[in-house]
Short mmCIF file of N, CA and C in Angstrom, two decimals:
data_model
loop_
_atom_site.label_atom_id
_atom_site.label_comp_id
_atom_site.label_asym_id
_atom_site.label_seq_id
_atom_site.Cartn_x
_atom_site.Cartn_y
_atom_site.Cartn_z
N UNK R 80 0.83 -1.20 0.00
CA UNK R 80 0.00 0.00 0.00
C UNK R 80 0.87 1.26 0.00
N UNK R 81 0.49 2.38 -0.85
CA UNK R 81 1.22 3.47 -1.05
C UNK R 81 0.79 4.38 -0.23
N UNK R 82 1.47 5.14 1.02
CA UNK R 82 0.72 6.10 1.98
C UNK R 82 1.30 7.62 1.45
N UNK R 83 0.74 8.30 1.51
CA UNK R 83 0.85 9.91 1.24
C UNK R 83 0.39 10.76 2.87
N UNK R 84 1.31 11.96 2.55
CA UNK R 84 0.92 12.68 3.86
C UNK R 84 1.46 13.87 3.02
N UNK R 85 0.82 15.18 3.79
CA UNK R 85 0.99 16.36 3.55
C UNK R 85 1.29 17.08 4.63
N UNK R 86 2.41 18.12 4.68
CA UNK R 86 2.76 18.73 6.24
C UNK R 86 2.61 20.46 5.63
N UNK R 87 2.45 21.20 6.97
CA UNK R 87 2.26 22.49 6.34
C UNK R 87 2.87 23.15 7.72
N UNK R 88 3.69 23.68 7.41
CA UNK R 88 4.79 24.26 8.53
C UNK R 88 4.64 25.69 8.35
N UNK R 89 4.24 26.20 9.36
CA UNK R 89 3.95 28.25 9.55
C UNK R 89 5.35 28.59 9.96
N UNK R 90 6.28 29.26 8.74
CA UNK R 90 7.69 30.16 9.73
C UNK R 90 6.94 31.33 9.87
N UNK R 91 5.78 32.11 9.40
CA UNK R 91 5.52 33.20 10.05
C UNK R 91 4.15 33.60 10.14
N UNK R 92 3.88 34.47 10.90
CA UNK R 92 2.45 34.63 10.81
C UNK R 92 2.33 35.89 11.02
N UNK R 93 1.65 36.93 10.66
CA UNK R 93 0.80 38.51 10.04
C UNK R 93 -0.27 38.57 10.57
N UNK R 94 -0.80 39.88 11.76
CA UNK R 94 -1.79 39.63 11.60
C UNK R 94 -2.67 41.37 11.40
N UNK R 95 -3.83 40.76 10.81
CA UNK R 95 -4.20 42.14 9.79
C UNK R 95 -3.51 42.95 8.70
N UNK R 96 -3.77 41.94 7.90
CA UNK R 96 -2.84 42.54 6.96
C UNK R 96 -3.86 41.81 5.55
N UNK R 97 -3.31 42.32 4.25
CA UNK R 97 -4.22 42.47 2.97
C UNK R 97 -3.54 41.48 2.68
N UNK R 98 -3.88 40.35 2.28
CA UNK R 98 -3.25 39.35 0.85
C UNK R 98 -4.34 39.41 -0.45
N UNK R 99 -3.80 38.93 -1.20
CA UNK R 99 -4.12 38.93 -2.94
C UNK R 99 -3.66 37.26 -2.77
N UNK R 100 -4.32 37.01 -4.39
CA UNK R 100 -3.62 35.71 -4.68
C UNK R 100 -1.99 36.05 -5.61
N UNK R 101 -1.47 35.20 -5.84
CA UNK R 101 0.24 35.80 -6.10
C UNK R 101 -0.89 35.88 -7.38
N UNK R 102 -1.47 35.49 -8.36
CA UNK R 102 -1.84 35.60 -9.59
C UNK R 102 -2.32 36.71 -9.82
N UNK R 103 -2.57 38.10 -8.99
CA UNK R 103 -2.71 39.26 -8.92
C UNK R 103 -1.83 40.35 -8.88
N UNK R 104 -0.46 39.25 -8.60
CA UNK R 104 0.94 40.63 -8.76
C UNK R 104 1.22 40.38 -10.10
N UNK R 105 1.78 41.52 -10.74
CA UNK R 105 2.56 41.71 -12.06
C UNK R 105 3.75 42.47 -11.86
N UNK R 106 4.38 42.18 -12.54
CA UNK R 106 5.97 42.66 -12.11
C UNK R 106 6.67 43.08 -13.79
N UNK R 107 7.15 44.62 -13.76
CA UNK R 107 7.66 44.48 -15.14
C UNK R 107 9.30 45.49 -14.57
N UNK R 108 10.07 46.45 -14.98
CA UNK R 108 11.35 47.13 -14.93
C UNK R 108 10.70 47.98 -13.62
N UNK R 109 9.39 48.64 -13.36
CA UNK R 109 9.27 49.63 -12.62
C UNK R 109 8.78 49.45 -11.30
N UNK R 110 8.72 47.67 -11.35
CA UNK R 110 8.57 47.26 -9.80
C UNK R 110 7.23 46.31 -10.02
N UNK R 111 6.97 46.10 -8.65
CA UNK R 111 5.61 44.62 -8.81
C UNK R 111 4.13 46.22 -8.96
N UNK R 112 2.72 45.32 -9.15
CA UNK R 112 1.68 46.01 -9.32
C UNK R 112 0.40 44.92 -9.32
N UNK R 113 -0.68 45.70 -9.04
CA UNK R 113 -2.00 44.79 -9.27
C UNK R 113 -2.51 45.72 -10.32
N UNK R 114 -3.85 45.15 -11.16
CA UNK R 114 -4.81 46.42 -11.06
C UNK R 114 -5.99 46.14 -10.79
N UNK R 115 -6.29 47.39 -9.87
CA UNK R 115 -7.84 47.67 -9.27
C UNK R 115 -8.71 47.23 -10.16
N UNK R 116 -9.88 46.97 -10.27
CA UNK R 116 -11.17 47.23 -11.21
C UNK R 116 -11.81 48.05 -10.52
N UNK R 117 -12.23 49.20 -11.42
CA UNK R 117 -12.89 50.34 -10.94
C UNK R 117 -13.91 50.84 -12.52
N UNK R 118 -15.13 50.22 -11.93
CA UNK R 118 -16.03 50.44 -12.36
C UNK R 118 -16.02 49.46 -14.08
N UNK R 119 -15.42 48.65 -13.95
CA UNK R 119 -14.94 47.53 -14.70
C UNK R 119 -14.19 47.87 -15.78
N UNK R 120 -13.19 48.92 -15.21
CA UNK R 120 -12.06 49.21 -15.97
C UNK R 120 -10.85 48.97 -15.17
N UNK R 121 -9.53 48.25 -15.67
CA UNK R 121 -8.28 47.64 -14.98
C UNK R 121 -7.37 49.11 -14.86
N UNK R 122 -7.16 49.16 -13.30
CA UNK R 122 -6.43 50.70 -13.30
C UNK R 122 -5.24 50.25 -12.60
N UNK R 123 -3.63 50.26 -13.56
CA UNK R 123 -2.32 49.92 -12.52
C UNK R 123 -2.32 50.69 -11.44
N UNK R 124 -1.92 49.83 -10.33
CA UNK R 124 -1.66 50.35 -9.04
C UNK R 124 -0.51 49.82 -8.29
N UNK R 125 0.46 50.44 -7.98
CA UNK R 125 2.31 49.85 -7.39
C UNK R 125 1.71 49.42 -6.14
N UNK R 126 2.52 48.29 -5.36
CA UNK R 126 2.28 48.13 -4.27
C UNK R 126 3.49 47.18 -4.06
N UNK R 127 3.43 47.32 -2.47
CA UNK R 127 4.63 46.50 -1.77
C UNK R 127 4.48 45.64 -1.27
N UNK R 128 5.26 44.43 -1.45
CA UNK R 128 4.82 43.24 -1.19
C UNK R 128 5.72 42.44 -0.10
N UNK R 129 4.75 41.76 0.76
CA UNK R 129 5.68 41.50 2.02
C UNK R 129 5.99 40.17 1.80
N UNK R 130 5.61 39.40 2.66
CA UNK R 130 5.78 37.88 3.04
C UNK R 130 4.98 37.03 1.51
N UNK R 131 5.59 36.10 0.96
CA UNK R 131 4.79 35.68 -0.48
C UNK R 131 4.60 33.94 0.24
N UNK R 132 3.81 33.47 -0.79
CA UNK R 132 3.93 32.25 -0.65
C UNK R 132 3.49 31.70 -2.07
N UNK R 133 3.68 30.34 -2.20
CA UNK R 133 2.78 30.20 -3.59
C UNK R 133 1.73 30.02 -4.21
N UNK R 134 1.10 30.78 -3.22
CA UNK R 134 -0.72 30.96 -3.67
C UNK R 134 -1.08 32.16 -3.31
N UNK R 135 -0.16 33.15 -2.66
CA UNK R 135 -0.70 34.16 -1.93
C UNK R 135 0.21 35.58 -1.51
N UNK R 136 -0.13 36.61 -1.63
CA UNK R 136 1.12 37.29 -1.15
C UNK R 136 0.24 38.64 -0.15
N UNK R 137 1.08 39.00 0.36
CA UNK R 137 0.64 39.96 1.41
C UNK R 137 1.04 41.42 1.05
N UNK R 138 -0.12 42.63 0.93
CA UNK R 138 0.13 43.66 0.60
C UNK R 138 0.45 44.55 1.64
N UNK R 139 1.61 45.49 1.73
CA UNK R 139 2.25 46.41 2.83
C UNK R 139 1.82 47.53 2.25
N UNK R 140 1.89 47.57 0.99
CA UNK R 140 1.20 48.90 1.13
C UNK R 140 0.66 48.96 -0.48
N UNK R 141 -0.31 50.08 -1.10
CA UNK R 141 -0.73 50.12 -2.19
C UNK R 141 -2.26 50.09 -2.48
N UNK R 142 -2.54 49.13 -1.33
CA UNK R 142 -4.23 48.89 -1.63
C UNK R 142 -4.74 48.88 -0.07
N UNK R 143 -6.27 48.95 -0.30
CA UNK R 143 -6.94 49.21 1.37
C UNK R 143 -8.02 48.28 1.35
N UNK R 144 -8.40 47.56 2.46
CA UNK R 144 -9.41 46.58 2.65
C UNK R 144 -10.53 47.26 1.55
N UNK R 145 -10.95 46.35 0.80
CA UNK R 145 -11.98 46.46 -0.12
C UNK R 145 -11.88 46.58 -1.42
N UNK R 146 -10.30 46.68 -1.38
CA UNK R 146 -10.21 46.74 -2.98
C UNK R 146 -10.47 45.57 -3.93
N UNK R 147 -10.64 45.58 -5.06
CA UNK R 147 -11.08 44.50 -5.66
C UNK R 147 -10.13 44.31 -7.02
N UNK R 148 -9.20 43.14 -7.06
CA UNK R 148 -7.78 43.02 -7.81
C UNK R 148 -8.46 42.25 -9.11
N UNK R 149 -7.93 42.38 -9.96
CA UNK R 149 -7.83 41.63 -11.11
C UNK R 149 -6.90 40.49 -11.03
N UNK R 150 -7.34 38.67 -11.14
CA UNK R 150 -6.82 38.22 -11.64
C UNK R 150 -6.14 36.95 -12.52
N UNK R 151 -4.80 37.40 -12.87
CA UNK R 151 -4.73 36.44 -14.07
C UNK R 151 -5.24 35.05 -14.20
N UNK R 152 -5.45 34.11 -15.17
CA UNK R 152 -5.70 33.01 -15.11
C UNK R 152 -4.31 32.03 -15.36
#
């Protein structure tokens, strides 16, 4: 019989703070970015990005509870 297990180890933990999915950062020469949808138009917006993981990243600064990100597939 073939057994599988999955472990999930926390080195850190944040608390109150904004995450996105990472599929919401874009990154080109002038630094990382999301964009807002505002009023269902995509508007770039810079932001700083803290602690990442690979599903998720945490915003320090750029956006405020409620914003609503575009993203990629």
């Amino acid at each position: 019989p073939t057994r599988r297990s999955s472990d999930l180890i926390v080195s850190s933990y944040v608390e109150n703070t904004l995450v996105v999915p990472i599929d919401a950062i874009f990154t080109d020469t002038s630094g990382k970015y999301v964009y807002l949808m505002k009023a269902d138009t995509r508007v770039r917006q810079p932001v700083t990005i803290g602690i990442t993981t690979n599903a998720s990243a945490e915003i320090t600064d750029g956006l405020v509870e409620g914003d609503e990100v575009y993203v990629k597939n």
